[in-house]
């Protein structure tokens, strides 16, 4: 009998805030292709239907809790109320076998579904507040940290994408190692299988004999671009003339520009 899976995620395409959205999208489609009955309950997005079939994946967007709120945390709380409205109705129509919760933003909904309806909860921790911010400096960050702990505590199993994240959860929340499964992220190479001559684009940044190091992603602390910049002087010692291309946007951009200037590598 096909497993009935409930995905809880605060973002799902076309709502894309970070990598979480794409992971949930890809995982849901693969589970559906493996004959799971997958239902994603997620936040509303302008121009989307309340319910739609994305391939074989049922997507339910919360449109009952869309009033304006004074801050992000209040919005998250309202979103969880809406998620519960949808999830309970779907569970009453046909029970779910498992809830898969993605990050702290859906902790309350997952917790109620587990404690109130007895549905097992699996979670994926994509990142932690301490890892993102380099510590806990505000009451909001401490609250998020507490919600992350709650989700790891209530989960039957926890998925992370690297050994580093496994060690981070063990250190921050005392999660037993045998409760954590590592499933690395990946890409579908078929998305990049198209005819393309890279030479004109490459030649606009470097000569043929020069090497290029390319980063594409958000310019935020947790992505570690600052570590890449720290390595540039050493790389240039071994491979003179190497060009570094940093592509992206984010709050860390000005800091990274200042760091590149301080290291005297801003021309590379």
mmCIF file of C-alpha atoms in Angstrom:
data_model
loop_
_atom_site.group_PDB
_atom_site.id
_atom_site.type_symbol
_atom_site.label_atom_id
_atom_site.label_comp_id
_atom_site.label_asym_id
_atom_site.label_seq_id
_atom_site.Cartn_x
_atom_site.Cartn_y
_atom_site.Cartn_z
ATOM 1 C CA UNK A 1 0.000 0.000 0.000
ATOM 2 C CA UNK A 2 1.311 3.437 -0.932
ATOM 3 C CA UNK A 3 2.611 5.564 1.933
ATOM 4 C CA UNK A 4 0.698 8.792 2.462
ATOM 5 C CA UNK A 5 3.188 11.577 3.196
ATOM 6 C CA UNK A 6 2.471 15.076 4.498
ATOM 7 C CA UNK A 7 5.174 17.643 3.739
ATOM 8 C CA UNK A 8 5.173 20.822 5.823
ATOM 9 C CA UNK A 9 7.294 23.621 4.354
ATOM 10 C CA UNK A 10 7.030 27.392 4.498
ATOM 11 C CA UNK A 11 8.189 27.700 0.896
ATOM 12 C CA UNK A 12 7.497 25.739 -2.281
ATOM 13 C CA UNK A 13 7.849 26.862 -5.921
ATOM 14 C CA UNK A 14 7.018 29.400 -7.207
ATOM 15 C CA UNK A 15 7.659 30.756 -3.694
ATOM 16 C CA UNK A 16 11.447 30.443 -3.454
ATOM 17 C CA UNK A 17 13.240 32.098 -0.539
ATOM 18 C CA UNK A 18 16.229 29.775 -0.295
ATOM 19 C CA UNK A 19 17.286 26.233 -1.051
ATOM 20 C CA UNK A 20 14.588 24.660 1.124
ATOM 21 C CA UNK A 21 11.937 25.266 -1.521
ATOM 22 C CA UNK A 22 13.854 23.407 -4.211
ATOM 23 C CA UNK A 23 14.707 20.496 -1.910
ATOM 24 C CA UNK A 24 11.062 20.011 -0.932
ATOM 25 C CA UNK A 25 10.001 20.250 -4.577
ATOM 26 C CA UNK A 26 12.525 17.668 -5.785
ATOM 27 C CA UNK A 27 12.030 15.282 -2.858
ATOM 28 C CA UNK A 28 8.246 15.415 -3.164
ATOM 29 C CA UNK A 29 8.375 14.613 -6.869
ATOM 30 C CA UNK A 30 10.757 11.689 -6.344
ATOM 31 C CA UNK A 31 8.599 10.253 -3.555
ATOM 32 C CA UNK A 32 5.525 10.590 -5.754
ATOM 33 C CA UNK A 33 7.325 8.803 -8.587
ATOM 34 C CA UNK A 34 8.045 6.021 -6.074
ATOM 35 C CA UNK A 35 4.262 5.658 -5.628
ATOM 36 C CA UNK A 36 3.939 7.638 -2.401
ATOM 37 C CA UNK A 37 0.818 9.773 -2.021
ATOM 38 C CA UNK A 38 2.496 13.125 -1.326
ATOM 39 C CA UNK A 39 0.697 16.215 -0.049
ATOM 40 C CA UNK A 40 2.613 19.468 0.488
ATOM 41 C CA UNK A 41 1.043 22.069 2.780
ATOM 42 C CA UNK A 42 2.795 25.391 2.349
ATOM 43 C CA UNK A 43 2.389 29.158 2.508
ATOM 44 C CA UNK A 44 0.268 31.074 0.047
ATOM 45 C CA UNK A 45 1.824 32.812 -2.945
ATOM 46 C CA UNK A 46 0.242 35.413 -5.259
ATOM 47 C CA UNK A 47 -1.330 33.979 -8.384
ATOM 48 C CA UNK A 48 -1.389 30.370 -7.179
ATOM 49 C CA UNK A 49 -4.291 27.989 -6.668
ATOM 50 C CA UNK A 50 -5.342 26.806 -3.239
ATOM 51 C CA UNK A 51 -4.878 23.222 -4.424
ATOM 52 C CA UNK A 52 -3.046 22.035 -7.497
ATOM 53 C CA UNK A 53 -1.395 18.902 -8.803
ATOM 54 C CA UNK A 54 2.306 19.488 -9.503
ATOM 55 C CA UNK A 55 3.083 16.374 -11.483
ATOM 56 C CA UNK A 56 1.885 13.704 -9.057
ATOM 57 C CA UNK A 57 2.331 15.932 -5.972
ATOM 58 C CA UNK A 58 -0.690 17.531 -4.304
ATOM 59 C CA UNK A 59 0.148 21.099 -3.279
ATOM 60 C CA UNK A 60 -2.105 22.852 -0.752
ATOM 61 C CA UNK A 61 -1.446 26.549 -0.167
ATOM 62 C CA UNK A 62 -2.685 28.124 3.045
ATOM 63 C CA UNK A 63 -5.097 30.871 2.062
ATOM 64 C CA UNK A 64 -7.010 31.132 5.359
ATOM 65 C CA UNK A 65 -4.367 32.996 7.385
ATOM 66 C CA UNK A 66 -3.265 35.720 4.993
ATOM 67 C CA UNK A 67 -4.076 38.870 6.987
ATOM 68 C CA UNK A 68 -1.202 41.305 7.467
ATOM 69 C CA UNK A 69 0.860 40.737 10.615
ATOM 70 C CA UNK A 70 3.172 43.081 12.559
ATOM 71 C CA UNK A 71 6.268 40.906 12.235
ATOM 72 C CA UNK A 72 7.706 37.698 10.790
ATOM 73 C CA UNK A 73 7.237 35.646 13.947
ATOM 74 C CA UNK A 74 3.537 36.490 14.136
ATOM 75 C CA UNK A 75 3.227 35.535 10.470
ATOM 76 C CA UNK A 76 4.885 32.181 11.170
ATOM 77 C CA UNK A 77 2.487 31.524 14.049
ATOM 78 C CA UNK A 78 -0.492 32.291 11.811
ATOM 79 C CA UNK A 79 0.946 30.080 9.082
ATOM 80 C CA UNK A 80 1.143 27.136 11.492
ATOM 81 C CA UNK A 81 -2.508 27.620 12.449
ATOM 82 C CA UNK A 82 -3.421 27.564 8.772
ATOM 83 C CA UNK A 83 -1.258 24.518 8.111
ATOM 84 C CA UNK A 84 -3.063 22.664 10.877
ATOM 85 C CA UNK A 85 -6.436 23.585 9.389
ATOM 86 C CA UNK A 86 -5.462 22.037 6.070
ATOM 87 C CA UNK A 87 -3.508 19.075 7.464
ATOM 88 C CA UNK A 88 -6.233 17.957 9.874
ATOM 89 C CA UNK A 89 -8.858 18.102 7.131
ATOM 90 C CA UNK A 90 -6.653 16.052 4.797
ATOM 91 C CA UNK A 91 -5.906 13.556 7.576
ATOM 92 C CA UNK A 92 -9.630 13.140 8.275
ATOM 93 C CA UNK A 93 -10.230 12.347 4.600
ATOM 94 C CA UNK A 94 -7.495 9.701 4.654
ATOM 95 C CA UNK A 95 -4.887 9.268 7.423
ATOM 96 C CA UNK A 96 -1.261 10.192 6.822
ATOM 97 C CA UNK A 97 1.497 7.689 7.564
ATOM 98 C CA UNK A 98 4.185 10.274 8.265
ATOM 99 C CA UNK A 99 4.731 14.024 8.561
ATOM 100 C CA UNK A 100 7.944 15.421 7.069
ATOM 101 C CA UNK A 101 8.669 18.827 8.626
ATOM 102 C CA UNK A 102 11.210 21.206 7.116
ATOM 103 C CA UNK A 103 12.991 23.547 9.553
ATOM 104 C CA UNK A 104 11.745 25.402 12.621
ATOM 105 C CA UNK A 105 9.087 27.442 10.820
ATOM 106 C CA UNK A 106 6.676 24.464 10.877
ATOM 107 C CA UNK A 107 7.547 23.109 14.338
ATOM 108 C CA UNK A 108 4.223 23.935 15.999
ATOM 109 C CA UNK A 109 2.108 22.304 13.291
ATOM 110 C CA UNK A 110 4.276 19.178 13.261
ATOM 111 C CA UNK A 111 4.233 18.973 17.054
ATOM 112 C CA UNK A 112 0.423 19.158 17.249
ATOM 113 C CA UNK A 113 -0.009 16.554 14.493
ATOM 114 C CA UNK A 114 2.294 14.201 16.378
ATOM 115 C CA UNK A 115 0.965 14.745 19.886
ATOM 116 C CA UNK A 116 -2.692 15.197 18.954
ATOM 117 C CA UNK A 117 -3.148 12.713 16.116
ATOM 118 C CA UNK A 118 -0.251 10.336 16.722
ATOM 119 C CA UNK A 119 1.339 10.803 13.294
ATOM 120 C CA UNK A 120 5.094 10.041 13.254
ATOM 121 C CA UNK A 121 7.250 13.078 12.467
ATOM 122 C CA UNK A 122 10.440 13.097 10.420
ATOM 123 C CA UNK A 123 12.261 16.400 10.025
ATOM 124 C CA UNK A 124 14.916 17.849 7.782
ATOM 125 C CA UNK A 125 17.101 20.488 9.403
ATOM 126 C CA UNK A 126 18.456 22.560 6.538
ATOM 127 C CA UNK A 127 20.363 24.991 8.789
ATOM 128 C CA UNK A 128 20.396 26.235 12.383
ATOM 129 C CA UNK A 129 20.072 29.751 13.726
ATOM 130 C CA UNK A 130 23.421 29.508 15.502
ATOM 131 C CA UNK A 131 25.056 28.326 12.304
ATOM 132 C CA UNK A 132 23.448 31.088 10.241
ATOM 133 C CA UNK A 133 24.207 33.909 12.655
ATOM 134 C CA UNK A 134 27.418 32.739 14.274
ATOM 135 C CA UNK A 135 25.731 32.622 17.684
ATOM 136 C CA UNK A 136 22.573 33.766 19.451
ATOM 137 C CA UNK A 137 22.541 37.536 19.907
ATOM 138 C CA UNK A 138 18.847 38.489 20.200
ATOM 139 C CA UNK A 139 15.688 37.217 21.868
ATOM 140 C CA UNK A 140 14.306 36.278 18.446
ATOM 141 C CA UNK A 141 17.372 34.192 17.653
ATOM 142 C CA UNK A 142 17.118 32.454 21.018
ATOM 143 C CA UNK A 143 13.448 31.716 20.322
ATOM 144 C CA UNK A 144 14.281 30.232 16.918
ATOM 145 C CA UNK A 145 16.988 28.123 18.549
ATOM 146 C CA UNK A 146 14.429 26.805 21.054
ATOM 147 C CA UNK A 147 12.026 25.919 18.234
ATOM 148 C CA UNK A 148 14.814 24.089 16.425
ATOM 149 C CA UNK A 149 15.539 22.080 19.556
ATOM 150 C CA UNK A 150 11.839 21.266 19.917
ATOM 151 C CA UNK A 151 11.634 19.980 16.344
ATOM 152 C CA UNK A 152 14.696 17.763 16.768
ATOM 153 C CA UNK A 153 13.332 16.455 20.080
ATOM 154 C CA UNK A 154 9.883 15.615 18.699
ATOM 155 C CA UNK A 155 11.165 14.023 15.471
ATOM 156 C CA UNK A 156 11.439 10.260 15.206
ATOM 157 C CA UNK A 157 14.226 10.668 12.639
ATOM 158 C CA UNK A 158 16.198 13.713 11.480
ATOM 159 C CA UNK A 159 17.659 14.257 8.006
ATOM 160 C CA UNK A 160 20.659 16.508 7.363
ATOM 161 C CA UNK A 161 22.684 16.996 4.195
ATOM 162 C CA UNK A 162 26.228 16.698 5.567
ATOM 163 C CA UNK A 163 28.418 15.312 8.330
ATOM 164 C CA UNK A 164 29.003 18.903 9.434
ATOM 165 C CA UNK A 165 25.269 19.418 10.041
ATOM 166 C CA UNK A 166 25.070 16.129 11.920
ATOM 167 C CA UNK A 167 27.850 17.235 14.255
ATOM 168 C CA UNK A 168 26.214 20.658 14.623
ATOM 169 C CA UNK A 169 22.942 19.108 15.803
ATOM 170 C CA UNK A 170 24.752 16.764 18.167
ATOM 171 C CA UNK A 171 26.659 19.667 19.683
ATOM 172 C CA UNK A 172 23.824 22.197 19.878
ATOM 173 C CA UNK A 173 20.882 20.008 20.830
ATOM 174 C CA UNK A 174 22.412 16.770 22.163
ATOM 175 C CA UNK A 175 20.727 14.771 19.405
ATOM 176 C CA UNK A 176 21.814 11.100 19.465
ATOM 177 C CA UNK A 177 23.876 10.265 16.392
ATOM 178 C CA UNK A 178 21.768 7.196 15.602
ATOM 179 C CA UNK A 179 18.707 9.451 15.241
ATOM 180 C CA UNK A 180 20.289 11.419 12.368
ATOM 181 C CA UNK A 181 20.479 10.324 8.727
ATOM 182 C CA UNK A 182 22.759 12.068 6.231
ATOM 183 C CA UNK A 183 21.262 12.503 2.752
ATOM 184 C CA UNK A 184 23.470 14.828 0.660
ATOM 185 C CA UNK A 185 21.871 17.341 -1.669
ATOM 186 C CA UNK A 186 22.351 16.844 -5.374
ATOM 187 C CA UNK A 187 21.366 18.133 -8.781
ATOM 188 C CA UNK A 188 19.665 16.590 -11.780
ATOM 189 C CA UNK A 189 22.277 16.751 -14.576
ATOM 190 C CA UNK A 190 19.539 16.684 -17.204
ATOM 191 C CA UNK A 191 18.699 20.285 -16.277
ATOM 192 C CA UNK A 192 22.156 21.300 -17.553
ATOM 193 C CA UNK A 193 22.212 19.076 -20.626
ATOM 194 C CA UNK A 194 21.831 21.599 -23.430
ATOM 195 C CA UNK A 195 24.124 22.924 -26.190
ATOM 196 C CA UNK A 196 26.213 25.839 -24.985
ATOM 197 C CA UNK A 197 29.581 27.254 -25.978
ATOM 198 C CA UNK A 198 31.135 28.677 -22.782
ATOM 199 C CA UNK A 199 34.125 30.279 -24.504
ATOM 200 C CA UNK A 200 32.650 33.731 -25.286
ATOM 201 C CA UNK A 201 31.395 34.124 -21.717
ATOM 202 C CA UNK A 202 34.588 32.753 -20.217
ATOM 203 C CA UNK A 203 36.763 35.007 -22.340
ATOM 204 C CA UNK A 204 34.951 38.061 -20.965
ATOM 205 C CA UNK A 205 36.373 37.282 -17.504
ATOM 206 C CA UNK A 206 39.742 35.622 -18.101
ATOM 207 C CA UNK A 207 42.357 34.757 -20.688
ATOM 208 C CA UNK A 208 42.502 31.188 -21.949
ATOM 209 C CA UNK A 209 45.527 30.327 -19.800
ATOM 210 C CA UNK A 210 43.904 31.623 -16.607
ATOM 211 C CA UNK A 211 41.846 29.491 -14.271
ATOM 212 C CA UNK A 212 38.440 30.572 -12.929
ATOM 213 C CA UNK A 213 36.907 29.788 -9.551
ATOM 214 C CA UNK A 214 33.137 30.370 -9.653
ATOM 215 C CA UNK A 215 30.712 30.754 -6.738
ATOM 216 C CA UNK A 216 26.986 31.112 -7.383
ATOM 217 C CA UNK A 217 24.627 31.490 -4.433
ATOM 218 C CA UNK A 218 23.311 33.732 -1.702
ATOM 219 C CA UNK A 219 25.811 36.111 -0.135
ATOM 220 C CA UNK A 220 25.092 35.277 3.494
ATOM 221 C CA UNK A 221 27.301 34.246 6.379
ATOM 222 C CA UNK A 222 26.372 30.558 6.427
ATOM 223 C CA UNK A 223 27.394 29.990 2.802
ATOM 224 C CA UNK A 224 31.034 30.555 3.751
ATOM 225 C CA UNK A 225 32.119 32.844 0.922
ATOM 226 C CA UNK A 226 34.396 34.558 3.453
ATOM 227 C CA UNK A 227 36.310 31.270 3.773
ATOM 228 C CA UNK A 228 36.728 31.189 0.000
ATOM 229 C CA UNK A 229 38.120 34.735 0.072
ATOM 230 C CA UNK A 230 40.578 33.796 2.819
ATOM 231 C CA UNK A 231 41.942 31.069 0.543
ATOM 232 C CA UNK A 232 42.510 33.358 -2.452
ATOM 233 C CA UNK A 233 46.075 34.510 -1.569
ATOM 234 C CA UNK A 234 47.193 30.898 -1.183
ATOM 235 C CA UNK A 235 45.542 29.889 -4.457
ATOM 236 C CA UNK A 236 47.237 32.780 -6.260
ATOM 237 C CA UNK A 237 50.628 31.656 -4.962
ATOM 238 C CA UNK A 238 50.186 28.310 -6.687
ATOM 239 C CA UNK A 239 48.108 29.463 -9.665
ATOM 240 C CA UNK A 240 48.969 33.097 -10.489
ATOM 241 C CA UNK A 241 46.332 34.998 -12.427
ATOM 242 C CA UNK A 242 43.400 32.897 -11.240
ATOM 243 C CA UNK A 243 40.135 34.835 -11.463
ATOM 244 C CA UNK A 244 37.403 34.492 -8.824
ATOM 245 C CA UNK A 245 33.795 35.137 -9.803
ATOM 246 C CA UNK A 246 31.321 35.645 -6.954
ATOM 247 C CA UNK A 247 27.739 35.751 -8.238
ATOM 248 C CA UNK A 248 24.762 36.410 -5.979
ATOM 249 C CA UNK A 249 22.976 38.834 -3.704
ATOM 250 C CA UNK A 250 22.557 39.061 0.043
ATOM 251 C CA UNK A 251 23.171 41.083 3.167
ATOM 252 C CA UNK A 252 26.820 39.962 3.292
ATOM 253 C CA UNK A 253 27.791 41.595 -0.016
ATOM 254 C CA UNK A 254 29.327 44.779 1.404
ATOM 255 C CA UNK A 255 31.271 42.830 4.035
ATOM 256 C CA UNK A 256 32.660 40.528 1.354
ATOM 257 C CA UNK A 257 33.680 43.493 -0.825
ATOM 258 C CA UNK A 258 35.477 45.058 2.138
ATOM 259 C CA UNK A 259 37.195 41.777 2.912
ATOM 260 C CA UNK A 260 38.360 41.405 -0.690
ATOM 261 C CA UNK A 261 39.771 44.941 -0.611
ATOM 262 C CA UNK A 262 41.517 44.321 2.720
ATOM 263 C CA UNK A 263 43.124 41.175 1.288
ATOM 264 C CA UNK A 264 44.072 43.145 -1.852
ATOM 265 C CA UNK A 265 42.379 40.560 -4.054
ATOM 266 C CA UNK A 266 39.528 42.700 -5.385
ATOM 267 C CA UNK A 267 41.136 42.815 -8.841
ATOM 268 C CA UNK A 268 41.104 39.022 -9.086
#
